[in-house]
PDB file of C-alpha atoms in Angstrom:
ATOM      1  CA  GLN V 310       1.734  39.255 134.564  1.00 35.00           C
ATOM      2  CA  ASP V 311      -0.361  42.413 134.629  1.00 36.00           C
ATOM      3  CA  GLY V 312       2.042  43.865 137.188  1.00 34.00           C
ATOM      4  CA  LEU V 313       5.105  43.617 134.939  1.00 34.00           C
ATOM      5  CA  PRO V 314       6.557  46.997 133.953  1.00 34.00           C
ATOM      6  CA  LEU V 315       6.398  46.271 130.232  1.00 35.00           C
ATOM      7  CA  ARG V 316       6.637  49.202 127.855  1.00 37.00           C
ATOM      8  CA  SER V 317       4.441  49.031 124.810  1.00 35.00           C
ATOM      9  CA  LEU V 318       3.449  51.505 122.177  1.00 33.00           C
ATOM     10  CA  SER V 319      -0.170  50.452 122.526  1.00 34.00           C
ATOM     11  CA  SER V 320      -0.214  51.485 126.191  1.00 33.00           C
ATOM     12  CA  VAL V 321       1.438  54.784 125.290  1.00 29.00           C
ATOM     13  CA  LEU V 322      -1.061  55.413 122.508  1.00 27.00           C
ATOM     14  CA  ARG V 323      -4.026  54.777 124.778  1.00 28.00           C
ATOM     15  CA  GLY V 324      -3.031  57.881 126.714  1.00 25.00           C
ATOM     16  CA  SER V 325      -1.721  60.243 124.069  1.00 24.00           C
ATOM     17  CA  LEU V 326      -0.796  59.852 120.451  1.00 27.00           C
ATOM     18  CA  ALA V 327       1.673  62.718 120.789  1.00 28.00           C
ATOM     19  CA  THR V 328       3.438  60.852 123.597  1.00 30.00           C
ATOM     20  CA  GLY V 329       3.663  57.765 121.389  1.00 40.00           C
ATOM     21  CA  GLN V 330       5.120  59.803 118.565  1.00 41.00           C
ATOM     22  CA  GLN V 331       7.698  61.351 120.857  1.00 43.00           C
ATOM     23  CA  GLU V 332       8.582  58.016 122.504  1.00 52.00           C
ATOM     24  CA  HIS V 333       9.378  56.375 119.181  1.00 57.00           C
ATOM     25  CA  GLY V 334      10.600  59.459 117.345  1.00 56.00           C
ATOM     26  CA  ILE V 335       7.652  59.332 114.956  1.00 52.00           C
ATOM     27  CA  SER V 336       7.197  63.086 114.919  1.00 49.00           C
ATOM     28  CA  SER V 337      10.570  63.334 113.173  1.00 51.00           C
ATOM     29  CA  LEU V 338       9.519  60.952 110.391  1.00 52.00           C
ATOM     30  CA  ALA V 339       7.516  63.506 108.468  1.00 50.00           C
ATOM     31  CA  GLY V 340      10.528  65.814 108.319  1.00 46.00           C
ATOM     32  CA  SER V 341      12.960  63.100 107.280  1.00 45.00           C
ATOM     33  CA  ALA V 342      10.647  61.864 104.549  1.00 44.00           C
ATOM     34  CA  THR V 343      11.853  64.580 102.211  1.00 44.00           C
ATOM     35  CA  ASP V 344      15.489  64.503 103.278  1.00 45.00           C
ATOM     36  CA  SER V 345      17.368  63.622 100.089  1.00 45.00           C
ATOM     37  CA  GLU V 346      20.491  62.634 102.058  1.00 51.00           C
ATOM     38  CA  THR V 347      18.669  59.721 103.721  1.00 46.00           C
ATOM     39  CA  PRO V 348      18.228  56.946 101.136  1.00 66.00           C
ATOM     40  CA  ASN V 349      15.818  54.914 103.273  1.00 83.00           C
ATOM     41  CA  PRO V 350      14.480  56.798 106.287  1.00 86.00           C
ATOM     42  CA  ALA V 351      12.252  53.831 107.261  1.00 91.00           C
ATOM     43  CA  ALA V 352      15.360  51.641 107.516  1.00 93.00           C
ATOM     44  CA  GLU V 353      17.108  54.319 109.553  1.00 91.00           C
ATOM     45  CA  TRP V 354      14.145  54.595 111.931  1.00 91.00           C
ATOM     46  CA  VAL V 355      13.868  50.805 112.372  1.00 95.00           C
ATOM     47  CA  GLN V 356      17.605  50.585 113.064  1.00 94.00           C
ATOM     48  CA  GLY V 357      17.263  53.311 115.684  1.00 94.00           C
ATOM     49  CA  GLU V 358      14.553  51.361 117.505  1.00 95.00           C
ATOM     50  CA  VAL V 359      16.504  48.114 117.274  1.00 95.00           C
ATOM     51  CA  ASP V 360      19.652  49.831 118.604  1.00 95.00           C
ATOM     52  CA  ARG V 361      17.671  51.443 121.417  1.00 94.00           C
ATOM     53  CA  TRP V 362      16.073  48.309 122.899  1.00 94.00           C
ATOM     54  CA  PRO V 363      17.557  44.816 123.471  1.00 96.00           C
ATOM     55  CA  ILE V 364      14.251  43.167 122.517  1.00 97.00           C
ATOM     56  CA  VAL V 365      11.871  44.754 120.008  1.00 97.00           C
ATOM     57  CA  LEU V 366       8.703  43.086 118.814  1.00 97.00           C
ATOM     58  CA  PHE V 367       7.274  44.716 115.689  1.00 97.00           C
ATOM     59  CA  THR V 368       3.592  43.839 115.425  1.00 95.00           C
ATOM     60  CA  LYS V 369       0.247  44.874 114.078  1.00 92.00           C
ATOM     61  CA  SER V 370      -2.252  46.162 116.609  1.00 89.00           C
ATOM     62  CA  THR V 371      -4.622  43.324 115.741  1.00 86.00           C
ATOM     63  CA  GLY V 372      -4.045  39.747 114.822  1.00 85.00           C
ATOM     64  CA  SER V 373      -3.776  36.541 116.754  1.00 90.00           C
ATOM     65  CA  THR V 374      -0.127  35.861 115.864  1.00 92.00           C
ATOM     66  CA  SER V 375       0.969  39.263 117.165  1.00 92.00           C
ATOM     67  CA  GLN V 376      -1.045  38.754 120.342  1.00 93.00           C
ATOM     68  CA  ALA V 377       0.442  35.272 120.805  1.00 94.00           C
ATOM     69  CA  ALA V 378       3.979  36.668 120.439  1.00 95.00           C
ATOM     70  CA  VAL V 379       3.306  39.331 123.066  1.00 95.00           C
ATOM     71  CA  ALA V 380       1.868  36.654 125.365  1.00 95.00           C
ATOM     72  CA  ALA V 381       4.917  34.397 124.880  1.00 96.00           C
ATOM     73  CA  LEU V 382       7.314  37.203 125.830  1.00 96.00           C
ATOM     74  CA  ARG V 383       5.216  38.146 128.853  1.00 95.00           C
ATOM     75  CA  GLU V 384       5.066  34.513 129.963  1.00 94.00           C
ATOM     76  CA  ALA V 385       8.874  34.402 129.716  1.00 95.00           C
ATOM     77  CA  TYR V 386       8.978  37.404 132.074  1.00 94.00           C
ATOM     78  CA  VAL V 387      11.159  39.392 129.705  1.00 94.00           C
ATOM     79  CA  GLN V 388      11.076  43.160 129.306  1.00 95.00           C
ATOM     80  CA  PHE V 389      10.559  44.081 125.670  1.00 95.00           C
ATOM     81  CA  GLU V 390       9.468  46.964 123.516  1.00 96.00           C
ATOM     82  CA  THR V 391       6.406  46.512 121.329  1.00 95.00           C
ATOM     83  CA  VAL V 392       6.036  48.649 118.210  1.00 95.00           C
ATOM     84  CA  GLU V 393       2.629  48.416 116.557  1.00 94.00           C
ATOM     85  CA  VAL V 394       3.640  49.401 113.044  1.00 93.00           C
ATOM     86  CA  ASP V 395       0.109  49.928 111.729  1.00 91.00           C
ATOM     87  CA  ARG V 396      -0.386  52.758 114.251  1.00 88.00           C
ATOM     88  CA  PHE V 397       1.886  55.009 112.168  1.00 83.00           C
ATOM     89  CA  GLY V 398      -0.479  55.212 109.189  1.00 78.00           C
ATOM     90  CA  HIS V 399      -1.372  58.838 109.920  1.00 81.00           C
ATOM     91  CA  VAL V 400       2.180  60.006 109.112  1.00 86.00           C
ATOM     92  CA  MET V 401       2.727  60.258 105.359  1.00 87.00           C
ATOM     93  CA  HIS V 402       5.909  60.020 103.303  1.00 84.00           C
ATOM     94  CA  SER V 403       6.512  62.648 100.619  1.00 83.00           C
ATOM     95  CA  ASP V 404       5.461  60.098  97.967  1.00 81.00           C
ATOM     96  CA  GLY V 405       2.013  59.855  99.570  1.00 85.00           C
ATOM     97  CA  ARG V 406       2.473  56.423 101.142  1.00 85.00           C
ATOM     98  CA  ALA V 407       1.909  55.864 104.832  1.00 89.00           C
ATOM     99  CA  TRP V 408       4.978  55.424 107.014  1.00 90.00           C
ATOM    100  CA  SER V 409       3.423  52.261 108.379  1.00 92.00           C
ATOM    101  CA  LEU V 410       3.654  50.744 104.885  1.00 92.00           C
ATOM    102  CA  LEU V 411       7.268  51.863 104.386  1.00 93.00           C
ATOM    103  CA  ILE V 412       8.306  50.508 107.781  1.00 95.00           C
ATOM    104  CA  ALA V 413       6.479  47.219 107.172  1.00 95.00           C
ATOM    105  CA  GLU V 414       8.103  46.809 103.750  1.00 94.00           C
ATOM    106  CA  HIS V 415      11.548  47.416 105.217  1.00 95.00           C
ATOM    107  CA  LEU V 416      11.026  45.046 108.147  1.00 97.00           C
ATOM    108  CA  MET V 417       9.786  42.240 105.943  1.00 96.00           C
ATOM    109  CA  SER V 418      12.568  42.603 103.382  1.00 94.00           C
ATOM    110  CA  SER V 419      15.373  42.980 105.933  1.00 94.00           C
ATOM    111  CA  SER V 420      14.203  40.192 108.265  1.00 95.00           C
ATOM    112  CA  GLY V 421      13.016  37.713 105.673  1.00 94.00           C
ATOM    113  CA  GLN V 422       9.677  37.402 107.456  1.00 94.00           C
ATOM    114  CA  PRO V 423       6.570  37.546 105.256  1.00 94.00           C
ATOM    115  CA  SER V 424       4.291  38.975 107.950  1.00 93.00           C
ATOM    116  CA  PHE V 425       4.071  40.268 111.515  1.00 95.00           C
ATOM    117  CA  PRO V 426       5.128  39.773 114.249  1.00 97.00           C
ATOM    118  CA  ILE V 427       8.857  40.232 113.732  1.00 97.00           C
ATOM    119  CA  LEU V 428      11.113  39.869 116.767  1.00 97.00           C
ATOM    120  CA  TYR V 429      14.519  41.527 116.989  1.00 97.00           C
ATOM    121  CA  VAL V 430      16.836  40.251 119.708  1.00 97.00           C
ATOM    122  CA  GLY V 431      20.134  41.983 120.339  1.00 95.00           C
ATOM    123  CA  GLY V 432      19.805  44.055 117.187  1.00 94.00           C
ATOM    124  CA  GLN V 433      19.207  41.095 114.866  1.00 95.00           C
ATOM    125  CA  PRO V 434      15.963  39.648 113.495  1.00 96.00           C
ATOM    126  CA  LEU V 435      15.236  36.423 115.361  1.00 95.00           C
ATOM    127  CA  GLY V 436      12.146  35.534 113.382  1.00 95.00           C
ATOM    128  CA  GLY V 437       8.398  35.613 113.402  1.00 95.00           C
ATOM    129  CA  SER V 438       5.592  33.804 115.153  1.00 94.00           C
ATOM    130  CA  ASN V 439       6.896  30.313 114.342  1.00 95.00           C
ATOM    131  CA  GLU V 440      10.339  31.005 115.779  1.00 96.00           C
ATOM    132  CA  ILE V 441       8.925  32.769 118.842  1.00 96.00           C
ATOM    133  CA  ASN V 442       6.555  29.874 119.486  1.00 95.00           C
ATOM    134  CA  GLU V 443       9.319  27.293 119.006  1.00 96.00           C
ATOM    135  CA  LEU V 444      11.587  29.051 121.517  1.00 96.00           C
ATOM    136  CA  ALA V 445       8.703  29.438 123.971  1.00 95.00           C
ATOM    137  CA  VAL V 446       7.776  25.742 123.746  1.00 95.00           C
ATOM    138  CA  LYS V 447      11.423  24.749 124.283  1.00 95.00           C
ATOM    139  CA  LYS V 448      11.596  27.208 127.222  1.00 93.00           C
ATOM    140  CA  GLU V 449      14.514  28.971 125.488  1.00 96.00           C
ATOM    141  CA  LEU V 450      12.899  32.357 124.802  1.00 96.00           C
ATOM    142  CA  ARG V 451      13.826  33.740 128.215  1.00 95.00           C
ATOM    143  CA  SER V 452      17.504  32.747 127.996  1.00 95.00           C
ATOM    144  CA  CYS V 453      17.780  33.990 124.410  1.00 95.00           C
ATOM    145  CA  CYS V 454      16.454  37.410 125.424  1.00 96.00           C
ATOM    146  CA  SER V 455      18.581  37.503 128.561  1.00 95.00           C
ATOM    147  CA  ALA V 456      21.726  36.815 126.524  1.00 95.00           C
ATOM    148  CA  ALA V 457      20.857  39.856 124.387  1.00 94.00           C
ATOM    149  CA  GLY V 458      20.750  42.116 127.450  1.00 93.00           C
ATOM    150  CA  ALA V 459      17.016  42.174 128.170  1.00 93.00           C
ATOM    151  CA  GLN V 460      15.844  42.779 131.690  1.00 92.00           C
ATOM    152  CA  ILE V 461      14.528  39.517 133.101  1.00 90.00           C
ATOM    153  CA  PHE V 462      11.970  39.370 135.880  1.00 91.00           C
ATOM    154  CA  GLU V 463      11.809  36.695 138.540  1.00 88.00           C
ATOM    155  CA  LEU V 464       9.600  33.797 137.580  1.00 81.00           C
ATOM    156  CA  PRO V 465       6.645  33.151 139.869  1.00 82.00           C
ATOM    157  CA  LYS V 466       7.024  30.208 142.221  1.00 81.00           C
TER     158      LYS V 466
END
């Protein structure tokens, strides 16, 4: 599993925060925070990430449910993008709130999930830890992600 070419924000951030900002377009958030033509820039940013990747797992950098969701996707040998929302706390909105809070509020309200992780498959919220676990137990997580266009890796024999 360690050899899988999985992209994750946490691995990007270990090397360079600037790289992580560029990868996820975070450096542009500060500028769009004051743009009066954008009613909800957090929603726009989330939609951009969801449109960009077939499978996006929004998580917190700590927490057992987020770690379990990452493990379930890795065990399904599915390529996915991980976005650790709490890592964006250093970028502030014009109202003084952290972008991480604005993004989290949007994700929870738009997906109906009360907490992280939140999995988007094919541009739509699939659910949180319960739904991810249920699909993993039923061995349906891999096929669900594949149907959404995710790259699937060969299962070990």
